Short mmCIF file of C-alpha atoms and ligand atoms in Angstrom, two decimals:
data_model
loop_
_atom_site.label_atom_id
_atom_site.label_comp_id
_atom_site.label_asym_id
_atom_site.label_seq_id
_atom_site.Cartn_x
_atom_site.Cartn_y
_atom_site.Cartn_z
CA MET A 156 27.06 32.99 34.27
CA ASP A 157 27.04 36.48 35.75
CA ASP A 158 29.73 37.89 38.01
CA ALA A 159 27.50 38.34 41.03
CA THR A 160 28.66 37.06 44.36
CA ILE A 161 26.15 34.42 45.40
CA PHE A 162 25.25 33.05 48.81
CA ALA A 163 23.02 30.34 50.23
CA LEU A 164 22.23 28.30 53.27
CA SER A 165 24.12 25.10 52.37
CA SER A 166 23.06 23.05 55.38
CA GLY A 167 19.57 21.63 56.03
CA ALA A 168 16.48 23.53 57.07
CA PRO A 169 16.67 25.32 60.45
CA PRO A 170 16.35 24.90 63.35
CA ALA A 171 19.54 22.86 63.65
CA GLY A 172 22.64 22.87 65.81
CA VAL A 173 24.78 24.56 63.21
CA ALA A 174 23.91 26.27 59.94
CA VAL A 175 26.44 26.70 57.13
CA ILE A 176 26.15 29.73 54.87
CA ARG A 177 28.33 29.63 51.81
CA ILE A 178 29.40 32.62 49.70
CA THR A 179 31.33 32.64 46.43
CA GLY A 180 32.39 35.37 44.00
CA PRO A 181 34.40 38.56 43.67
CA HIS A 182 32.87 40.28 46.74
CA VAL A 183 33.85 37.62 49.28
CA ARG A 184 36.77 39.66 50.63
CA PHE A 185 34.52 42.69 50.91
CA VAL A 186 32.00 40.64 52.90
CA LEU A 187 34.74 39.42 55.25
CA GLU A 188 36.14 42.96 55.71
CA THR A 189 32.64 44.25 56.41
CA MET A 190 31.36 41.55 58.76
CA LEU A 191 34.57 40.42 60.52
CA GLY A 192 36.67 43.55 60.10
CA TYR A 193 39.56 41.53 58.66
CA ILE A 194 40.43 38.71 56.24
CA PRO A 195 40.98 35.49 58.20
CA GLU A 196 43.88 33.20 57.45
CA PRO A 197 43.03 31.04 54.40
CA ARG A 198 41.87 27.47 55.06
CA TYR A 199 42.00 27.83 58.87
CA ALA A 200 38.91 27.76 61.06
CA THR A 201 38.64 31.16 62.71
CA LEU A 202 36.22 31.97 65.53
CA SER A 203 34.90 35.47 65.00
CA SER A 204 31.99 37.81 65.61
CA LEU A 205 29.81 38.57 62.62
CA ALA A 206 28.59 42.14 62.75
CA PHE A 207 26.91 44.62 60.45
CA MET A 208 26.36 48.35 60.97
CA GLY A 209 27.42 48.09 64.59
CA GLU A 210 25.14 45.18 65.38
CA ASN A 211 26.56 41.86 66.48
CA LEU A 212 24.70 39.13 64.55
CA ASP A 213 26.33 35.94 65.84
CA GLN A 214 29.55 34.27 66.87
CA ALA A 215 30.69 32.19 63.88
CA LEU A 216 33.33 29.79 62.75
CA VAL A 217 34.64 31.26 59.51
CA LEU A 218 36.50 29.51 56.70
CA PHE A 219 38.07 31.38 53.81
CA PHE A 220 39.23 29.67 50.60
CA PRO A 221 40.87 32.12 48.18
CA GLY A 222 40.34 31.26 44.51
CA PRO A 223 41.34 29.45 42.43
CA ALA A 224 42.08 26.74 45.03
CA SER A 225 38.46 26.51 46.14
CA PHE A 226 35.37 24.47 45.31
CA THR A 227 34.10 26.98 42.74
CA GLY A 228 37.49 28.28 41.64
CA GLU A 229 36.53 31.73 42.97
CA ASP A 230 36.99 33.20 46.44
CA VAL A 231 34.73 31.23 48.76
CA CYS A 232 33.85 31.68 52.42
CA GLU A 233 31.71 29.75 54.84
CA PHE A 234 30.05 30.99 58.00
CA HIS A 235 29.20 28.24 60.46
CA ILE A 236 26.62 29.97 62.63
CA HIS A 237 24.02 28.93 65.21
CA GLY A 238 21.30 27.07 63.38
CA GLY A 239 18.23 28.89 64.70
CA SER A 240 15.74 30.21 62.14
CA ALA A 241 16.07 33.86 63.19
CA VAL A 242 19.89 33.73 63.28
CA VAL A 243 20.01 32.31 59.76
CA LYS A 244 17.45 34.82 58.54
CA ALA A 245 19.38 37.77 60.01
CA VAL A 246 22.67 36.78 58.38
CA LEU A 247 21.04 36.00 55.01
CA SER A 248 19.21 39.32 55.00
CA VAL A 249 22.43 41.27 55.74
CA LEU A 250 24.15 39.47 52.84
CA GLY A 251 21.18 40.19 50.56
CA SER A 252 21.38 43.90 51.39
CA MET A 253 24.97 44.20 50.15
CA ASP A 254 25.65 45.49 46.65
CA GLY A 255 26.68 42.83 44.13
CA LEU A 256 25.37 39.94 46.25
CA ARG A 257 22.35 37.78 45.57
CA MET A 258 20.86 34.49 46.69
CA ALA A 259 22.23 31.46 44.78
CA GLU A 260 20.00 29.32 42.63
CA ALA A 261 19.86 25.52 42.83
CA GLY A 262 23.19 23.99 41.81
CA GLU A 263 24.82 27.35 41.15
CA PHE A 264 27.94 26.71 43.25
CA THR A 265 28.54 23.47 41.34
CA TRP A 266 27.81 25.23 38.07
CA ARG A 267 30.58 27.70 38.81
CA ALA A 268 32.94 24.86 39.74
CA PHE A 269 32.18 23.23 36.38
CA MET A 270 32.57 26.47 34.40
CA HIS A 271 35.94 27.10 36.06
CA GLY A 272 37.15 23.64 35.13
CA LYS A 273 37.12 22.32 38.70
CA MET A 274 34.89 19.39 37.79
CA ASP A 275 33.94 17.60 34.61
CA LEU A 276 30.34 16.83 33.70
CA THR A 277 30.44 13.23 34.95
CA ALA A 278 31.68 14.44 38.36
CA VAL A 279 28.81 16.93 38.45
CA GLU A 280 26.38 14.09 37.75
CA GLY A 281 28.02 11.96 40.42
CA LEU A 282 27.81 14.77 42.95
CA SER A 283 24.13 15.19 42.19
CA ASP A 284 23.61 11.45 42.73
CA LEU A 285 25.65 11.54 45.92
CA LEU A 286 23.38 14.18 47.39
CA GLN A 287 20.32 12.14 46.44
CA ALA A 288 21.64 8.69 47.33
CA GLU A 289 19.27 6.84 49.67
CA THR A 290 20.92 3.44 49.79
CA GLU A 291 24.44 2.13 50.30
CA MET A 292 24.89 0.93 46.71
CA GLN A 293 23.66 4.26 45.35
CA ARG A 294 26.15 6.01 47.63
CA ARG A 295 29.10 3.89 46.47
CA GLN A 296 28.31 4.31 42.82
CA ALA A 297 27.77 8.06 43.16
CA ARG A 298 31.01 8.41 45.11
CA ASP A 299 32.99 6.74 42.31
CA MET A 300 31.36 8.92 39.68
CA ALA A 301 31.80 12.12 41.70
CA PHE A 302 35.47 11.39 42.37
CA GLY A 303 36.32 10.88 38.71
CA ARG A 304 36.16 7.19 37.85
CA LEU A 305 34.34 7.64 34.55
CA ASN A 306 36.30 10.78 33.78
CA GLN A 307 39.58 8.89 34.22
CA ALA A 308 38.38 6.06 32.00
CA ALA A 309 37.31 8.59 29.36
CA GLU A 310 40.76 10.17 29.53
CA ILE A 311 42.40 6.81 28.77
CA TRP A 312 39.99 6.18 25.87
CA ARG A 313 40.82 9.65 24.59
CA GLU A 314 44.55 8.92 24.68
CA ASP A 315 44.01 5.66 22.76
CA LEU A 316 42.09 7.59 20.16
CA VAL A 317 44.62 10.39 19.89
CA ARG A 318 47.26 7.77 19.08
CA ALA A 319 45.20 6.22 16.31
CA ARG A 320 44.31 9.61 14.90
CA SER A 321 47.87 10.87 14.92
CA LEU A 322 49.07 7.78 13.03
CA ILE A 323 46.53 8.55 10.33
CA GLU A 324 47.27 12.28 10.30
CA ALA A 325 51.00 11.63 9.90
CA GLU A 326 50.32 9.37 6.97
CA LEU A 327 47.93 11.88 5.38
CA ASP A 328 50.56 14.58 5.65
CA PHE A 329 53.41 12.65 4.14
CA ALA A 330 52.12 9.89 1.93
CA ASP A 331 51.04 10.06 -1.64
CA GLU A 332 47.60 8.78 -0.89
CA GLU A 333 47.55 5.90 -3.32
CA ASP A 334 48.35 3.00 -1.10
CA VAL A 335 48.01 2.96 2.62
CA PRO A 336 50.94 0.94 3.90
CA GLU A 337 49.95 -2.38 5.42
CA SER A 338 51.89 -1.79 8.62
CA LEU A 339 50.09 1.47 9.34
CA GLN A 340 46.74 -0.05 8.53
CA SER A 341 47.23 -2.91 10.90
CA GLU A 342 48.46 -0.67 13.68
CA VAL A 343 45.51 1.71 13.37
CA VAL A 344 43.03 -1.14 13.05
CA ALA A 345 44.46 -2.82 16.14
CA ALA A 346 44.13 0.42 18.12
CA ILE A 347 40.53 0.87 16.97
CA LEU A 348 39.63 -2.72 17.81
CA ALA A 349 41.12 -2.38 21.29
CA LEU A 350 39.20 0.81 21.98
CA ARG A 351 35.99 -0.68 20.62
CA LYS A 352 36.38 -3.64 22.96
CA LYS A 353 36.76 -1.37 26.00
CA LEU A 354 33.74 0.71 25.05
CA ASN A 355 31.61 -2.37 24.38
CA GLU A 356 32.50 -3.79 27.79
CA THR A 357 31.47 -0.53 29.39
CA LEU A 358 28.19 -0.48 27.46
CA LYS A 359 27.41 -4.04 28.52
CA ASN A 360 27.19 -3.02 32.18
CA PHE A 361 25.01 0.01 31.56
CA HIS A 362 21.81 -1.73 32.59
CA ALA A 363 23.27 -2.75 35.96
CA GLY A 364 24.65 0.77 36.48
CA GLU A 365 21.34 2.37 35.62
CA ARG A 366 19.50 0.05 38.03
CA LEU A 367 21.98 0.67 40.83
CA ARG A 368 21.45 4.38 40.39
CA SER A 369 17.70 4.63 39.89
CA GLY A 370 16.56 1.40 41.53
CA PHE A 371 15.41 -2.03 40.41
CA GLU A 372 11.78 -2.35 39.48
CA ILE A 373 9.66 -5.19 40.80
CA ILE A 374 6.06 -5.21 39.71
CA LEU A 375 3.01 -6.94 41.20
CA LEU A 376 0.53 -8.47 38.77
CA GLY A 377 -2.59 -10.52 39.45
CA ALA A 378 -6.39 -10.45 39.34
CA PRO A 379 -8.30 -7.89 41.43
CA ASN A 380 -8.52 -8.84 45.13
CA VAL A 381 -5.71 -11.35 44.88
CA GLY A 382 -3.86 -9.34 47.57
CA LYS A 383 -1.46 -7.07 45.68
CA SER A 384 -1.96 -3.91 47.69
CA SER A 385 -2.02 -5.92 50.92
CA LEU A 386 1.40 -7.33 50.04
CA LEU A 387 2.71 -3.87 49.16
CA ASN A 388 1.44 -2.51 52.46
CA ALA A 389 2.76 -5.47 54.44
CA VAL A 390 6.22 -4.90 52.96
CA ALA A 391 5.97 -1.16 53.54
CA ARG A 392 5.01 -1.71 57.19
CA ARG A 393 8.29 -3.54 57.82
CA ASP A 394 9.89 -0.23 58.44
CA VAL A 395 13.41 -1.60 58.10
CA ALA A 396 12.76 -1.86 54.41
CA ILE A 397 10.88 1.28 53.54
CA VAL A 398 12.56 4.40 52.23
CA SER A 399 9.61 6.50 51.13
CA SER A 400 6.04 5.71 50.23
CA GLU A 401 4.71 8.91 48.78
CA ALA A 402 6.49 8.85 45.43
CA GLY A 403 4.88 7.95 42.14
CA THR A 404 1.24 7.37 43.01
CA THR A 405 -0.84 7.46 39.88
CA ARG A 406 -4.39 6.42 39.15
CA ASP A 407 -3.43 2.84 38.55
CA LEU A 408 0.17 2.42 39.73
CA VAL A 409 1.34 2.80 43.32
CA GLU A 410 4.97 2.31 44.27
CA VAL A 411 7.05 2.11 47.42
CA HIS A 412 10.80 2.61 47.49
CA LEU A 413 12.70 -0.05 49.39
CA ASP A 414 16.26 -0.45 50.55
CA LEU A 415 16.95 -4.17 50.15
CA GLY A 416 20.40 -4.88 51.52
CA GLY A 417 21.69 -1.54 50.23
CA TYR A 418 20.05 -1.84 46.82
CA ALA A 419 17.35 0.63 45.83
CA VAL A 420 14.18 -1.15 44.74
CA ARG A 421 10.81 0.16 43.55
CA LEU A 422 7.95 -2.18 44.31
CA VAL A 423 5.00 -1.30 42.08
CA ASP A 424 1.34 -2.24 42.53
CA THR A 425 -0.72 -2.30 39.36
CA ALA A 426 -4.36 -2.28 38.34
CA GLY A 427 -5.78 -5.79 38.61
CA LEU A 428 -5.27 -8.02 35.63
CA ARG A 429 -8.58 -8.94 34.09
CA ASP A 430 -9.69 -9.59 30.55
CA VAL A 431 -11.53 -6.40 29.85
CA GLU A 432 -11.52 -4.96 26.38
CA GLY A 433 -11.13 -1.19 26.09
CA GLY A 434 -12.44 1.30 28.64
CA VAL A 435 -10.60 2.88 31.53
CA GLU A 436 -9.89 -0.40 33.25
CA GLY A 437 -8.56 -1.89 30.04
CA GLU A 438 -6.22 1.05 29.67
CA GLY A 439 -4.95 0.56 33.23
CA ILE A 440 -4.28 -3.09 32.53
CA ARG A 441 -2.54 -2.31 29.27
CA ARG A 442 -0.26 0.11 31.09
CA ALA A 443 0.40 -2.38 33.87
CA ARG A 444 1.47 -5.03 31.37
CA GLU A 445 3.60 -2.55 29.48
CA ARG A 446 5.36 -1.44 32.66
CA ALA A 447 5.79 -5.08 33.69
CA GLY A 448 7.52 -5.73 30.38
CA LEU A 449 10.23 -3.27 31.38
CA ALA A 450 10.50 -4.38 35.01
CA ASP A 451 13.37 -6.48 36.32
CA LEU A 452 11.00 -8.94 37.96
CA VAL A 453 7.28 -9.66 37.91
CA LEU A 454 5.59 -11.13 40.96
CA LEU A 455 2.49 -12.89 39.64
CA LEU A 456 0.06 -13.26 42.51
CA ASP A 457 -2.57 -15.98 42.72
CA ASN A 458 -5.15 -16.37 45.49
CA LEU A 459 -4.76 -19.87 46.95
CA ASP A 460 -8.27 -19.66 48.34
CA SER A 461 -10.03 -19.33 44.99
CA ASN A 462 -9.22 -20.00 41.42
CA THR A 463 -7.75 -16.73 40.17
CA GLU A 464 -4.85 -18.16 38.28
CA GLN A 465 -3.73 -15.88 35.47
CA SER A 466 -2.48 -16.89 32.14
CA LEU A 467 0.62 -14.86 31.43
CA LYS A 468 2.99 -15.16 28.53
CA THR A 469 6.10 -15.32 30.66
CA ASP A 470 8.29 -14.82 27.58
CA ASP A 471 7.18 -11.19 27.56
CA TYR A 472 8.91 -10.55 30.90
CA LYS A 473 12.50 -10.65 32.11
CA ALA A 474 11.69 -12.81 35.14
CA VAL A 475 8.45 -14.02 36.73
CA TRP A 476 7.90 -15.52 40.17
CA ARG A 477 4.57 -17.13 41.03
CA ILE A 478 3.31 -16.18 44.46
CA GLY A 479 0.41 -17.96 46.19
CA THR A 480 -1.43 -15.50 48.48
CA LYS A 481 -3.76 -15.72 51.50
CA ALA A 482 -2.05 -18.82 52.82
CA ASP A 483 -3.84 -18.31 56.15
CA LEU A 484 -7.16 -19.23 54.53
CA ILE A 485 -6.28 -22.70 53.27
CA ASP A 486 -5.32 -26.08 54.59
CA SER A 487 -2.28 -26.50 52.45
CA ASP A 488 -2.19 -29.42 50.10
CA PRO A 489 1.49 -29.73 49.18
CA GLN A 490 0.64 -31.19 45.77
CA GLN A 491 -1.33 -28.15 44.82
CA LEU A 492 1.36 -25.75 45.99
CA VAL A 493 4.38 -26.99 44.05
CA LYS A 494 3.69 -24.66 41.15
CA TYR A 495 4.37 -21.62 43.35
CA ASP A 496 7.79 -20.11 44.00
CA TYR A 497 6.56 -18.58 47.28
CA ILE A 498 3.51 -18.97 49.50
CA ILE A 499 2.64 -15.94 51.59
CA SER A 500 0.03 -14.40 53.81
CA SER A 501 0.00 -10.64 54.15
CA ILE A 502 -2.33 -10.99 57.13
CA SER A 503 -0.33 -13.48 59.22
CA GLY A 504 2.99 -12.39 57.74
CA SER A 505 3.99 -15.96 56.89
CA GLY A 506 6.41 -16.29 53.99
CA LEU A 507 7.16 -12.56 53.79
CA SER A 508 10.67 -12.76 55.24
CA GLU A 509 11.63 -15.52 52.80
CA LEU A 510 10.23 -13.52 49.91
CA LEU A 511 12.11 -10.36 50.92
CA GLU A 512 15.35 -12.29 51.39
CA SER A 513 14.99 -13.80 47.93
CA LEU A 514 14.27 -10.41 46.41
CA GLU A 515 17.43 -9.07 48.00
CA ARG A 516 19.42 -11.98 46.59
CA PHE A 517 17.82 -11.43 43.19
CA VAL A 518 18.90 -7.78 42.92
CA SER A 519 22.36 -8.39 44.30
CA GLU A 520 22.92 -11.28 41.87
CA THR A 521 21.77 -9.14 38.96
CA THR A 522 24.66 -6.75 39.52
CA GLN A 523 27.20 -9.09 41.04
CA GLY A 524 30.67 -8.91 39.63
CA TYR A 525 29.91 -5.67 37.83
CA SER A 526 31.28 -2.37 38.75
CA PRO A 527 29.52 -0.33 36.13
CA LEU A 528 31.26 2.78 34.85
CA ILE A 529 28.19 4.33 33.27
CA ASN A 530 24.71 4.76 34.69
CA ARG A 531 22.82 7.37 32.70
CA GLU A 532 21.09 7.19 29.33
CA ARG A 533 23.29 10.09 28.25
CA HIS A 534 26.47 8.07 28.83
CA TYR A 535 25.02 5.09 27.03
CA ARG A 536 23.93 7.06 23.96
CA LEU A 537 27.31 8.75 23.53
CA LEU A 538 29.36 5.57 23.91
CA LYS A 539 27.01 3.70 21.59
CA GLN A 540 27.50 6.41 19.00
CA ALA A 541 31.26 6.22 19.52
CA VAL A 542 31.23 2.45 18.91
CA GLU A 543 29.15 2.89 15.74
CA SER A 544 31.68 5.40 14.43
CA LEU A 545 34.53 3.04 15.25
CA ASP A 546 32.70 0.31 13.31
CA ARG A 547 32.28 2.66 10.39
CA SER A 548 35.95 3.61 10.47
CA LEU A 549 36.86 -0.05 10.08
CA GLN A 550 34.71 -0.29 6.96
CA HIS A 551 36.33 2.87 5.61
CA HIS A 552 39.88 1.74 6.10
CA ILE A 553 40.59 2.08 2.37
CA SER A 554 40.26 5.83 2.62
CA LEU A 555 42.31 7.50 5.30
CA GLU A 556 40.28 10.72 5.03
CA LEU A 557 36.99 8.97 5.73
CA MET A 558 38.58 7.03 8.53
CA ALA A 559 39.94 10.22 10.10
CA GLU A 560 36.48 11.74 9.91
CA ASP A 561 34.92 8.74 11.70
CA LEU A 562 37.50 8.98 14.45
CA ARG A 563 36.81 12.69 14.83
CA VAL A 564 33.18 11.80 15.59
CA VAL A 565 34.37 9.36 18.28
CA SER A 566 36.50 12.11 19.74
CA ASP A 567 33.49 14.43 19.89
CA CYS A 568 31.43 11.77 21.68
CA LEU A 569 34.09 11.43 24.37
CA ALA A 570 34.39 15.20 24.70
CA ARG A 571 30.62 15.44 25.13
CA LEU A 572 30.68 12.71 27.75
CA VAL A 573 32.91 14.73 30.06
CA GLY A 574 31.29 18.03 29.06
CA ARG A 575 34.21 19.50 27.18
CA ILE A 576 31.99 20.49 24.24
CA ASP A 577 28.29 21.04 23.54
CA VAL A 578 27.12 21.16 27.11
CA GLU A 579 24.68 24.09 26.86
CA ASP A 580 21.57 21.97 26.28
CA LEU A 581 22.36 19.70 29.21
CA LEU A 582 23.33 22.15 31.86
CA SER A 583 19.91 23.34 32.90
CA SER A 584 18.57 19.80 33.27
CA ILE A 585 21.58 18.50 35.17
CA PHE A 586 21.94 21.46 37.51
CA ALA A 587 18.20 21.53 38.20
CA GLU A 588 18.69 18.22 40.05
CA PHE A 589 20.70 20.02 42.72
CA CYS A 590 19.44 21.74 45.82
CA VAL A 591 20.14 25.37 46.66
CA GLY A 592 23.47 25.83 48.41
CA LYS A 593 25.37 23.19 46.41
P1 GDP B 288 -5.66 -6.36 45.28
O1 GDP B 288 -6.94 -5.97 44.58
O2 GDP B 288 -4.98 -7.46 44.55
O3 GDP B 288 -4.77 -5.23 45.59
O4 GDP B 288 -6.13 -7.05 46.66
P2 GDP B 288 -6.15 -6.42 48.12
O5 GDP B 288 -4.80 -6.37 48.68
O6 GDP B 288 -6.95 -5.17 48.11
O7 GDP B 288 -6.90 -7.56 48.91
C1 GDP B 288 -8.25 -7.95 48.60
C2 GDP B 288 -8.89 -8.53 49.83
O8 GDP B 288 -8.16 -9.68 50.27
C3 GDP B 288 -8.88 -7.57 51.01
O9 GDP B 288 -10.11 -7.69 51.70
C4 GDP B 288 -7.73 -8.07 51.89
O10 GDP B 288 -7.93 -7.81 53.25
C5 GDP B 288 -7.77 -9.55 51.61
N1 GDP B 288 -6.43 -10.14 51.78
C6 GDP B 288 -5.30 -9.75 51.20
N2 GDP B 288 -4.26 -10.52 51.58
C7 GDP B 288 -4.76 -11.43 52.46
C8 GDP B 288 -4.19 -12.51 53.21
O11 GDP B 288 -3.00 -12.81 53.18
N3 GDP B 288 -5.06 -13.23 54.00
C9 GDP B 288 -6.37 -12.94 54.06
N4 GDP B 288 -7.12 -13.69 54.86
N5 GDP B 288 -6.93 -11.93 53.37
C10 GDP B 288 -6.16 -11.19 52.58
#
């Protein structure tokens, strides 16, 4: 981190009604003196002209937050100016011409907040998710993370651990090593068991948390021409459901992002299933099956109008629904249809509403009752490692030194979780998720 004063357009791309330019660093007071001619009252909105070298640039609403009681912990100011492209450009270019000022990079304001102890790493992650949240459930989860829910839980776990460690340390300092008193042992073991239980409960809900954050995956499988892409397009055309359609198109996998009742869902179309050995098509099919193995739900499509029925080892998948397609082409024989969970026509639209409603119920039931604390692989890995060390400490309970060492590892895991130690490797990847101006 350098000591430059940084600035950025923090609001969306102009033209807009209002544009917000944010500045943080040691030169903020100088900027205010130069452009306003005075330092406005802290934390009050002040209407003022912004001028430079005798030229009036705009009439702005100015907010000044002296450090350390600011977002970054440094002096911060905000100019709320008219949101026209040329207005924004003029103000940014004046700021860029001042000594000691430069344009901020993506996430740099948040980076400074983190470095000055204003936020822990989980809050940074939550803030990043909050800015990217597309659905209601993503928003709620990100809000909790950004406002410290995981951090508070980690603090309680840390206190539990400190207690167990200090019991051991006290004993190591005063006892003659030979026998660990029973009473101490049982107290330490009880504390470790209680902490392990809390961490295991948290780990158990990781999958739901991860899906709430990054979206559930529903994958379409079936022979070529069975109607997979038609179904994908029919769903995408119901514009209530669609969030974005451009993401993730590859040679053989096409996905649309849906908002199903507030839950983020990725609906993925695959290469047609066919028994081809080797070759490009075979590779596409192999990848489709592999991806389907990881998906939350497989929709196995079957053309009612011809015999395309696929044999699929359903054990390989978490959940499979059989969908009969092209219902508009057949005179339905109820006997023949009982094996399907849903009967649809992407052309007439019949059955689509029922299917979408069931999909919504499916994703909401998957997470129901959970309020997951963790939602990133990073959280999962660290807590898993913490639990393993707790397990090891229980095996080592004959030797207090070994036990203390195991608990030190647990302590490190918790410190890494909130970013108190060893954050260097993570910072660039986490802050790269941010946009400029945050
Ligand atoms: P995919 O290879 O499984 O993706 O199949 P497509 O979605 O490309 O569909 C193959 C053909 O079936 C196309 O000509 C579609 O127009 C047609 N088709 C798809 N769904 C329906 C449907 O519900 N009714 C009818 N009549 N034709 C359909």
